[in-house]
């Protein structure tokens, strides 16, 4: 369906948990996180029920995220259920990859289409510094498992952090030289713990890659439904994408909405604005009523984020990114 600006909303990000097995410095505090109580998190049945309402409204692609989605027990069974819904063409996953390798085959059989792995470094010591854990090898094994099984899309997302991993940009891009995958650099967003960091611009990231491998050629093919600008670099098997949510806002092409683990339909990453679908579901509202509520909410989708402007803090989402889902 279209929002009031004529944007076609066809992509739903579903956070299945706010829990995570890492503590990335720009995403979550090390301690003192207040978890959403289990009873307030949508059950798989509730998520499936909502997806059966979203599909006729035009949602074609679903991305499962978190927190870390693979810490939620039984995730393959949810993917299999969503995969069977008429109208939903693709189920993708965003993960830190730690638990992926042992589950890879089961996830593929369940109908998982593509995976975005978040990996900010190839250096175990830097991994420890960013994620506050020593699970680098598990994360790296996840990517290898996905490549070995031939998933349709394998992407590696990296958030460069000034003074920590920004010297590794060319080395991380080289994953797309050696493997048929897309590497995407994502500008740090001033959300939650991310506010404490100065972003590395995507211009800088591009320059680091082109200094090492030669100039990139803009790639106009379709590599998913996100806002990355992709480039081909000489000799690369895959592509390298740059996502600058802050300096080059792409809100005018935004096609997405988000469902939080608590069942709140968020219309923009940056705003509170939305509706509590869990409350409606648990109050026994009919599918027709929920459909009407979702339609009305989508019409109210914010025009754009306010990362660079003064905004009324009360209207902005104050959650950390693990609770928003990225
Ligand atoms: N745990 C999973 C993972 O890390 O892929 C899924 C959830 S995580 C919140 C989704 C994405 O958000 C990750 O790629 C992470 O790097 C990104 N992210 C978290 N905080 C961010 C921030 N402040 N700015 C930009 N990206 C951020
Ligand atoms: Fe966990 Fe993903 Fe946040 Fe890192 S970015 S702490 S892996 S939710």
CSV table of C-alpha atoms and ligand atoms in Angstrom, one decimal:
chain,number,residue,atom,x,y,z
A,1,UNK,CA,0.0,0.0,0.0
A,2,UNK,CA,1.0,3.6,-0.4
A,3,UNK,CA,1.5,6.2,2.3
A,4,UNK,CA,0.4,9.8,2.0
A,5,UNK,CA,3.6,10.7,0.1
A,6,UNK,CA,3.0,8.0,-2.4
A,7,UNK,CA,5.8,5.7,-1.1
A,8,UNK,CA,5.0,2.1,-1.7
A,9,UNK,CA,5.3,0.2,1.6
A,10,UNK,CA,6.2,-3.4,0.9
A,11,UNK,CA,8.9,-4.3,3.3
A,12,UNK,CA,8.4,-5.3,7.0
A,13,UNK,CA,11.2,-5.6,9.5
A,14,UNK,CA,10.2,-7.9,12.4
A,15,UNK,CA,12.3,-7.8,15.6
A,16,UNK,CA,11.7,-11.2,17.3
A,17,UNK,CA,13.6,-10.4,20.5
A,18,UNK,CA,15.4,-7.5,22.2
A,19,UNK,CA,17.9,-10.0,23.7
A,20,UNK,CA,21.4,-10.4,22.3
A,21,UNK,CA,24.5,-12.5,22.8
A,22,UNK,CA,26.8,-9.6,21.9
A,23,UNK,CA,27.0,-6.1,23.4
A,24,UNK,CA,28.2,-3.9,20.5
A,25,UNK,CA,29.4,-0.6,21.8
A,26,UNK,CA,27.3,1.5,19.4
A,27,UNK,CA,24.1,-0.6,20.0
A,28,UNK,CA,23.7,-1.6,23.6
A,29,UNK,CA,25.2,-0.7,27.0
A,30,UNK,CA,27.4,-3.4,28.6
A,31,UNK,CA,25.1,-3.8,31.6
A,32,UNK,CA,21.9,-2.6,33.1
A,33,UNK,CA,19.7,-3.4,30.0
A,34,UNK,CA,16.0,-3.6,31.0
A,35,UNK,CA,14.7,-6.6,28.9
A,36,UNK,CA,11.2,-6.7,27.7
A,37,UNK,CA,9.4,-9.3,29.9
A,38,UNK,CA,8.7,-12.6,28.0
A,39,UNK,CA,4.9,-12.2,28.3
A,40,UNK,CA,5.1,-8.9,26.5
A,41,UNK,CA,7.0,-10.3,23.5
A,42,UNK,CA,4.9,-11.4,20.5
A,43,UNK,CA,4.5,-15.2,20.3
A,44,UNK,CA,5.3,-16.8,16.9
A,45,UNK,CA,1.6,-17.4,16.4
A,46,UNK,CA,1.0,-13.7,16.9
A,47,UNK,CA,3.7,-12.7,14.5
A,48,UNK,CA,2.3,-15.1,11.9
A,49,UNK,CA,-1.2,-13.8,12.5
A,50,UNK,CA,0.0,-10.2,11.9
A,51,UNK,CA,1.9,-11.3,8.7
A,52,UNK,CA,-1.3,-12.8,7.3
A,53,UNK,CA,-2.8,-9.3,7.8
A,54,UNK,CA,0.2,-7.5,6.3
A,55,UNK,CA,0.5,-9.6,3.2
A,56,UNK,CA,-2.8,-8.5,1.6
A,57,UNK,CA,-1.8,-4.9,2.4
A,58,UNK,CA,1.2,-5.4,0.1
A,59,UNK,CA,4.0,-6.5,2.3
A,60,UNK,CA,6.2,-8.6,0.0
A,61,UNK,CA,9.4,-9.0,1.9
A,62,UNK,CA,10.0,-9.6,5.5
A,63,UNK,CA,13.3,-9.3,7.4
A,64,UNK,CA,13.8,-11.0,10.7
A,65,UNK,CA,16.0,-9.0,13.1
A,66,UNK,CA,16.5,-8.4,16.8
A,67,UNK,CA,18.3,-8.1,19.2
A,68,UNK,CA,19.9,-11.2,17.9
A,69,UNK,CA,17.1,-13.2,16.2
A,70,UNK,CA,18.9,-16.5,16.4
A,71,UNK,CA,18.9,-16.5,20.2
A,72,UNK,CA,15.1,-16.9,20.0
A,73,UNK,CA,14.4,-20.6,20.2
A,74,UNK,CA,12.7,-22.3,17.3
A,75,UNK,CA,13.3,-19.4,14.8
A,76,UNK,CA,13.4,-21.8,11.8
A,77,UNK,CA,9.8,-22.8,12.6
A,78,UNK,CA,8.7,-19.1,12.4
A,79,UNK,CA,10.5,-18.7,9.1
A,80,UNK,CA,8.8,-21.8,7.7
A,81,UNK,CA,5.3,-20.4,8.7
A,82,UNK,CA,6.0,-17.0,7.2
A,83,UNK,CA,7.4,-18.6,4.0
A,84,UNK,CA,4.0,-20.3,3.5
A,85,UNK,CA,2.0,-17.1,3.6
A,86,UNK,CA,0.6,-16.1,0.1
A,87,UNK,CA,2.0,-12.8,-1.1
A,88,UNK,CA,5.2,-12.9,1.0
A,89,UNK,CA,7.9,-13.5,-1.5
A,90,UNK,CA,11.1,-13.3,0.6
A,91,UNK,CA,12.1,-13.9,4.2
A,92,UNK,CA,15.5,-12.5,5.0
A,93,UNK,CA,17.5,-12.4,8.2
A,94,UNK,CA,19.9,-9.9,9.8
A,95,UNK,CA,22.2,-11.6,12.3
A,96,UNK,CA,25.5,-11.3,14.0
A,97,UNK,CA,26.2,-14.8,12.7
A,98,UNK,CA,27.4,-16.3,16.0
A,99,UNK,CA,24.8,-19.0,16.1
A,100,UNK,CA,24.3,-19.3,12.4
A,101,UNK,CA,26.6,-22.1,11.2
A,102,UNK,CA,25.0,-24.9,13.2
A,103,UNK,CA,21.5,-23.8,12.1
A,104,UNK,CA,22.3,-22.9,8.5
A,105,UNK,CA,20.9,-25.9,6.8
A,106,UNK,CA,17.7,-25.9,8.9
A,107,UNK,CA,17.2,-22.2,8.1
A,108,UNK,CA,17.6,-22.8,4.4
A,109,UNK,CA,15.1,-25.7,4.5
A,110,UNK,CA,12.7,-23.4,6.3
A,111,UNK,CA,12.7,-21.1,3.3
A,112,UNK,CA,15.2,-18.4,4.4
A,113,UNK,CA,16.2,-16.4,1.3
A,114,UNK,CA,19.0,-14.2,2.2
A,115,UNK,CA,21.2,-13.2,5.2
A,116,UNK,CA,22.8,-9.9,6.2
A,117,UNK,CA,25.7,-10.6,8.6
A,118,UNK,CA,26.9,-7.8,10.8
A,119,UNK,CA,30.6,-8.0,11.0
A,120,UNK,CA,32.7,-4.9,11.8
A,121,UNK,CA,36.2,-6.3,11.8
A,122,UNK,CA,38.4,-9.2,10.8
A,123,UNK,CA,40.6,-8.9,13.8
A,124,UNK,CA,39.6,-10.9,16.9
A,125,UNK,CA,41.0,-8.3,19.3
A,126,UNK,CA,39.0,-5.5,17.6
A,127,UNK,CA,35.9,-7.8,17.6
A,128,UNK,CA,36.3,-8.1,21.4
A,129,UNK,CA,36.5,-4.4,21.7
A,130,UNK,CA,33.4,-3.7,19.6
A,131,UNK,CA,31.2,-6.6,20.7
A,132,UNK,CA,32.6,-7.1,24.2
A,133,UNK,CA,32.9,-10.8,23.5
A,134,UNK,CA,35.5,-13.2,22.0
A,135,UNK,CA,33.2,-14.9,19.5
A,136,UNK,CA,34.9,-13.7,16.3
A,137,UNK,CA,35.5,-17.2,15.0
A,138,UNK,CA,31.8,-18.1,15.4
A,139,UNK,CA,30.8,-15.0,13.5
A,140,UNK,CA,33.2,-15.7,10.7
A,141,UNK,CA,32.1,-19.3,10.5
A,142,UNK,CA,28.5,-18.1,10.0
A,143,UNK,CA,29.4,-16.3,6.7
A,144,UNK,CA,31.3,-19.3,5.4
A,145,UNK,CA,28.4,-21.6,6.2
A,146,UNK,CA,26.0,-19.3,4.3
A,147,UNK,CA,28.3,-19.3,1.3
A,148,UNK,CA,28.8,-23.0,1.3
A,149,UNK,CA,25.0,-23.6,1.3
A,150,UNK,CA,24.5,-21.2,-1.6
A,151,UNK,CA,21.9,-18.8,-0.1
A,152,UNK,CA,20.4,-16.4,-2.7
A,153,UNK,CA,21.9,-13.3,-1.0
A,154,UNK,CA,24.7,-13.1,1.4
A,155,UNK,CA,25.6,-9.6,2.6
A,156,UNK,CA,28.1,-8.4,5.2
A,157,UNK,CA,27.2,-5.1,7.0
A,158,UNK,CA,30.0,-3.1,8.6
A,159,UNK,CA,29.6,0.0,10.7
A,160,UNK,CA,33.0,1.8,10.7
A,161,UNK,CA,33.8,3.3,14.0
A,162,UNK,CA,36.4,6.1,14.1
A,163,UNK,CA,39.6,5.0,15.7
A,164,UNK,CA,38.5,1.4,16.1
A,165,UNK,CA,37.9,-0.4,12.8
A,166,UNK,CA,38.1,2.4,10.3
A,167,UNK,CA,41.6,1.3,9.3
A,168,UNK,CA,40.1,-2.1,8.1
A,169,UNK,CA,37.6,-0.8,5.6
A,170,UNK,CA,39.6,-2.0,2.6
A,171,UNK,CA,40.3,-5.4,4.2
A,172,UNK,CA,36.6,-5.9,4.9
A,173,UNK,CA,35.6,-4.8,1.4
A,174,UNK,CA,38.0,-7.6,0.2
A,175,UNK,CA,35.4,-10.2,1.4
A,176,UNK,CA,33.6,-9.2,-1.8
A,177,UNK,CA,36.8,-9.7,-3.8
A,178,UNK,CA,37.3,-13.2,-2.6
A,179,UNK,CA,33.6,-14.3,-2.2
A,180,UNK,CA,30.4,-13.9,-4.1
A,181,UNK,CA,28.8,-11.6,-1.5
A,182,UNK,CA,28.0,-7.9,-1.0
A,183,UNK,CA,29.8,-5.9,1.6
A,184,UNK,CA,27.9,-2.8,2.8
A,185,UNK,CA,29.3,0.0,4.9
A,186,UNK,CA,26.7,1.7,7.1
A,187,UNK,CA,27.1,5.1,8.6
A,188,UNK,CA,26.8,5.2,12.3
A,189,UNK,CA,23.3,6.6,13.3
A,190,UNK,CA,22.9,8.8,16.3
A,191,UNK,CA,20.4,6.5,17.9
A,192,UNK,CA,20.8,5.0,21.4
A,193,UNK,CA,24.5,4.2,22.1
A,194,UNK,CA,25.4,5.4,18.6
A,195,UNK,CA,25.1,9.0,19.8
A,196,UNK,CA,28.4,8.6,21.5
A,197,UNK,CA,30.4,8.1,18.3
A,198,UNK,CA,31.4,10.4,15.4
A,199,UNK,CA,30.4,8.7,12.2
A,200,UNK,CA,32.8,7.7,9.5
A,201,UNK,CA,31.3,9.2,6.3
A,202,UNK,CA,30.6,7.0,3.4
A,203,UNK,CA,32.7,9.2,1.2
A,204,UNK,CA,35.7,8.2,3.4
A,205,UNK,CA,34.7,4.6,3.2
A,206,UNK,CA,34.5,4.7,-0.5
A,207,UNK,CA,37.9,6.5,-0.7
A,208,UNK,CA,39.5,3.8,1.4
A,209,UNK,CA,38.2,1.0,-0.9
A,210,UNK,CA,39.1,2.8,-4.1
A,211,UNK,CA,42.6,3.7,-2.8
A,212,UNK,CA,43.2,-0.1,-2.3
A,213,UNK,CA,41.4,-1.5,-5.4
A,214,UNK,CA,40.9,1.3,-7.9
A,215,UNK,CA,37.8,3.3,-8.7
A,216,UNK,CA,34.4,1.8,-8.4
A,217,UNK,CA,31.8,1.7,-11.2
A,218,UNK,CA,28.3,2.5,-9.9
A,219,UNK,CA,26.2,-0.6,-10.1
A,220,UNK,CA,22.6,-0.2,-11.2
A,221,UNK,CA,21.4,-3.8,-10.9
A,222,UNK,CA,19.1,-4.7,-8.1
A,223,UNK,CA,20.8,-6.2,-5.0
A,224,UNK,CA,18.0,-6.2,-2.5
A,225,UNK,CA,15.5,-3.6,-1.5
A,226,UNK,CA,17.6,-1.4,0.8
A,227,UNK,CA,19.1,2.1,0.4
A,228,UNK,CA,22.7,1.2,-0.4
A,229,UNK,CA,24.6,2.7,-3.4
A,230,UNK,CA,26.5,-0.2,-4.9
A,231,UNK,CA,29.8,-0.2,-6.8
A,232,UNK,CA,31.7,-2.8,-8.8
A,233,UNK,CA,35.4,-2.8,-8.1
A,234,UNK,CA,38.0,-4.3,-10.5
A,235,UNK,CA,38.2,-8.1,-10.0
A,236,UNK,CA,35.6,-8.3,-7.3
A,237,UNK,CA,33.1,-11.3,-7.3
A,238,UNK,CA,30.6,-9.3,-5.3
A,239,UNK,CA,29.8,-5.6,-4.9
A,240,UNK,CA,30.4,-3.0,-2.2
A,241,UNK,CA,27.6,-0.8,-1.0
A,242,UNK,CA,27.6,2.4,1.0
A,243,UNK,CA,24.6,3.4,3.1
A,244,UNK,CA,24.6,6.9,4.5
A,245,UNK,CA,21.4,7.3,6.3
A,246,UNK,CA,22.6,10.6,8.0
A,247,UNK,CA,24.5,12.6,5.3
A,248,UNK,CA,22.4,11.4,2.3
A,249,UNK,CA,19.0,10.9,3.7
A,250,UNK,CA,17.0,8.4,1.6
A,251,UNK,CA,13.6,8.8,3.3
A,252,UNK,CA,11.9,9.8,0.1
A,253,UNK,CA,12.3,6.2,-1.1
A,254,UNK,CA,11.6,4.5,2.2
A,255,UNK,CA,9.5,1.4,1.6
A,256,UNK,CA,9.6,-0.1,5.1
A,257,UNK,CA,7.8,-0.4,8.4
A,258,UNK,CA,8.9,-2.1,11.6
A,259,UNK,CA,7.3,-4.4,14.1
A,260,UNK,CA,9.1,-4.4,17.4
A,261,UNK,CA,9.4,-7.5,19.6
A,262,UNK,CA,6.6,-6.1,21.7
A,263,UNK,CA,4.3,-5.8,18.7
A,264,UNK,CA,4.5,-2.1,18.2
A,265,UNK,CA,4.2,-1.1,14.6
A,266,UNK,CA,6.9,1.6,14.0
A,267,UNK,CA,6.5,3.8,11.0
A,268,UNK,CA,10.0,5.2,11.0
A,269,UNK,CA,13.2,4.0,12.7
A,270,UNK,CA,13.6,7.4,14.4
A,271,UNK,CA,10.2,8.1,15.7
A,272,UNK,CA,7.9,6.7,18.4
A,273,UNK,CA,4.9,7.1,16.0
A,274,UNK,CA,3.0,3.9,15.4
A,275,UNK,CA,0.4,1.6,16.9
A,276,UNK,CA,0.4,-1.1,19.5
A,277,UNK,CA,-0.8,-4.2,17.5
A,278,UNK,CA,-0.2,-6.5,20.4
A,279,UNK,CA,-2.8,-4.8,22.5
A,280,UNK,CA,-5.3,-5.0,19.6
A,281,UNK,CA,-4.5,-8.7,18.9
A,282,UNK,CA,-4.8,-9.6,22.6
A,283,UNK,CA,-8.0,-7.6,23.0
A,284,UNK,CA,-9.4,-9.8,20.2
A,285,UNK,CA,-9.9,-7.1,17.6
A,286,UNK,CA,-11.0,-8.5,14.3
A,287,UNK,CA,-8.6,-8.8,11.3
A,288,UNK,CA,-10.7,-6.1,9.6
A,289,UNK,CA,-10.3,-3.7,12.4
A,290,UNK,CA,-6.5,-4.4,12.7
A,291,UNK,CA,-6.2,-3.9,8.9
A,292,UNK,CA,-8.0,-0.6,9.1
A,293,UNK,CA,-5.7,0.5,12.0
A,294,UNK,CA,-2.6,-0.5,10.0
A,295,UNK,CA,-3.8,1.4,6.9
A,296,UNK,CA,-4.5,4.5,8.9
A,297,UNK,CA,-1.1,4.2,10.6
A,298,UNK,CA,0.8,3.8,7.3
A,299,UNK,CA,-0.8,7.0,6.0
A,300,UNK,CA,0.7,8.7,9.0
A,301,UNK,CA,4.3,7.5,8.2
A,302,UNK,CA,6.8,10.4,9.0
A,303,UNK,CA,8.2,12.2,5.9
A,304,UNK,CA,11.8,11.8,7.1
A,305,UNK,CA,14.1,11.2,10.1
A,306,UNK,CA,15.4,14.1,12.1
A,307,UNK,CA,19.0,13.0,12.6
A,308,UNK,CA,20.5,16.3,11.6
A,309,UNK,CA,17.8,18.7,12.8
A,310,UNK,CA,16.5,19.8,16.1
A,311,UNK,CA,13.4,17.8,16.9
A,312,UNK,CA,11.0,17.4,19.7
A,313,UNK,CA,12.7,14.7,21.8
A,314,UNK,CA,9.3,13.4,23.0
A,315,UNK,CA,8.4,12.3,19.5
A,316,UNK,CA,11.7,10.5,18.9
A,317,UNK,CA,12.4,6.9,19.8
A,318,UNK,CA,14.7,6.8,22.8
A,319,UNK,CA,15.3,3.0,22.6
A,320,UNK,CA,18.7,1.5,22.0
A,321,UNK,CA,19.1,-0.1,18.5
A,322,UNK,CA,18.7,-3.7,19.8
A,323,UNK,CA,15.1,-2.8,20.8
A,324,UNK,CA,14.4,-1.1,17.5
A,325,UNK,CA,15.9,-3.8,15.3
A,326,UNK,CA,18.2,-1.7,13.1
B,1,LIG,N1,21.8,-8.6,16.1
B,1,LIG,C1,21.6,-8.5,14.7
B,1,LIG,C2,22.8,-7.9,14.0
B,1,LIG,O1,23.7,-7.4,14.6
B,1,LIG,O2,22.9,-8.1,12.8
B,1,LIG,C3,20.4,-7.8,14.3
B,1,LIG,C4,20.0,-6.5,15.0
B,1,LIG,S1,21.2,-5.2,14.9
B,1,LIG,C5,20.4,-3.9,15.8
B,1,LIG,C6,20.9,-4.7,13.2
B,1,LIG,C7,22.0,-3.8,12.6
B,1,LIG,O3,21.9,-2.5,13.3
B,1,LIG,C8,23.4,-4.3,12.7
B,1,LIG,O4,23.9,-4.4,11.4
B,1,LIG,C9,24.1,-3.2,13.5
B,1,LIG,O5,25.4,-3.0,13.1
B,1,LIG,C10,23.2,-2.0,13.2
B,1,LIG,N2,23.3,-0.9,14.2
B,1,LIG,C11,23.2,-1.0,15.5
B,1,LIG,N3,23.3,0.3,16.1
B,1,LIG,C12,23.6,1.1,15.1
B,1,LIG,C13,23.9,2.5,15.0
B,1,LIG,N4,23.8,3.3,16.1
B,1,LIG,N5,24.1,3.0,13.8
B,1,LIG,C14,24.1,2.2,12.7
B,1,LIG,N6,23.8,0.9,12.7
B,1,LIG,C15,23.6,0.4,13.9
B,2,LIG,FE1,23.5,-7.4,19.3
B,2,LIG,FE2,23.2,-6.7,16.8
B,2,LIG,FE3,23.2,-4.8,18.7
B,2,LIG,FE4,25.4,-6.1,18.2
B,2,LIG,S1,24.3,-4.8,16.7
B,2,LIG,S2,24.6,-5.7,20.2
B,2,LIG,S3,24.8,-8.1,17.6
B,2,LIG,S4,21.7,-6.4,18.4
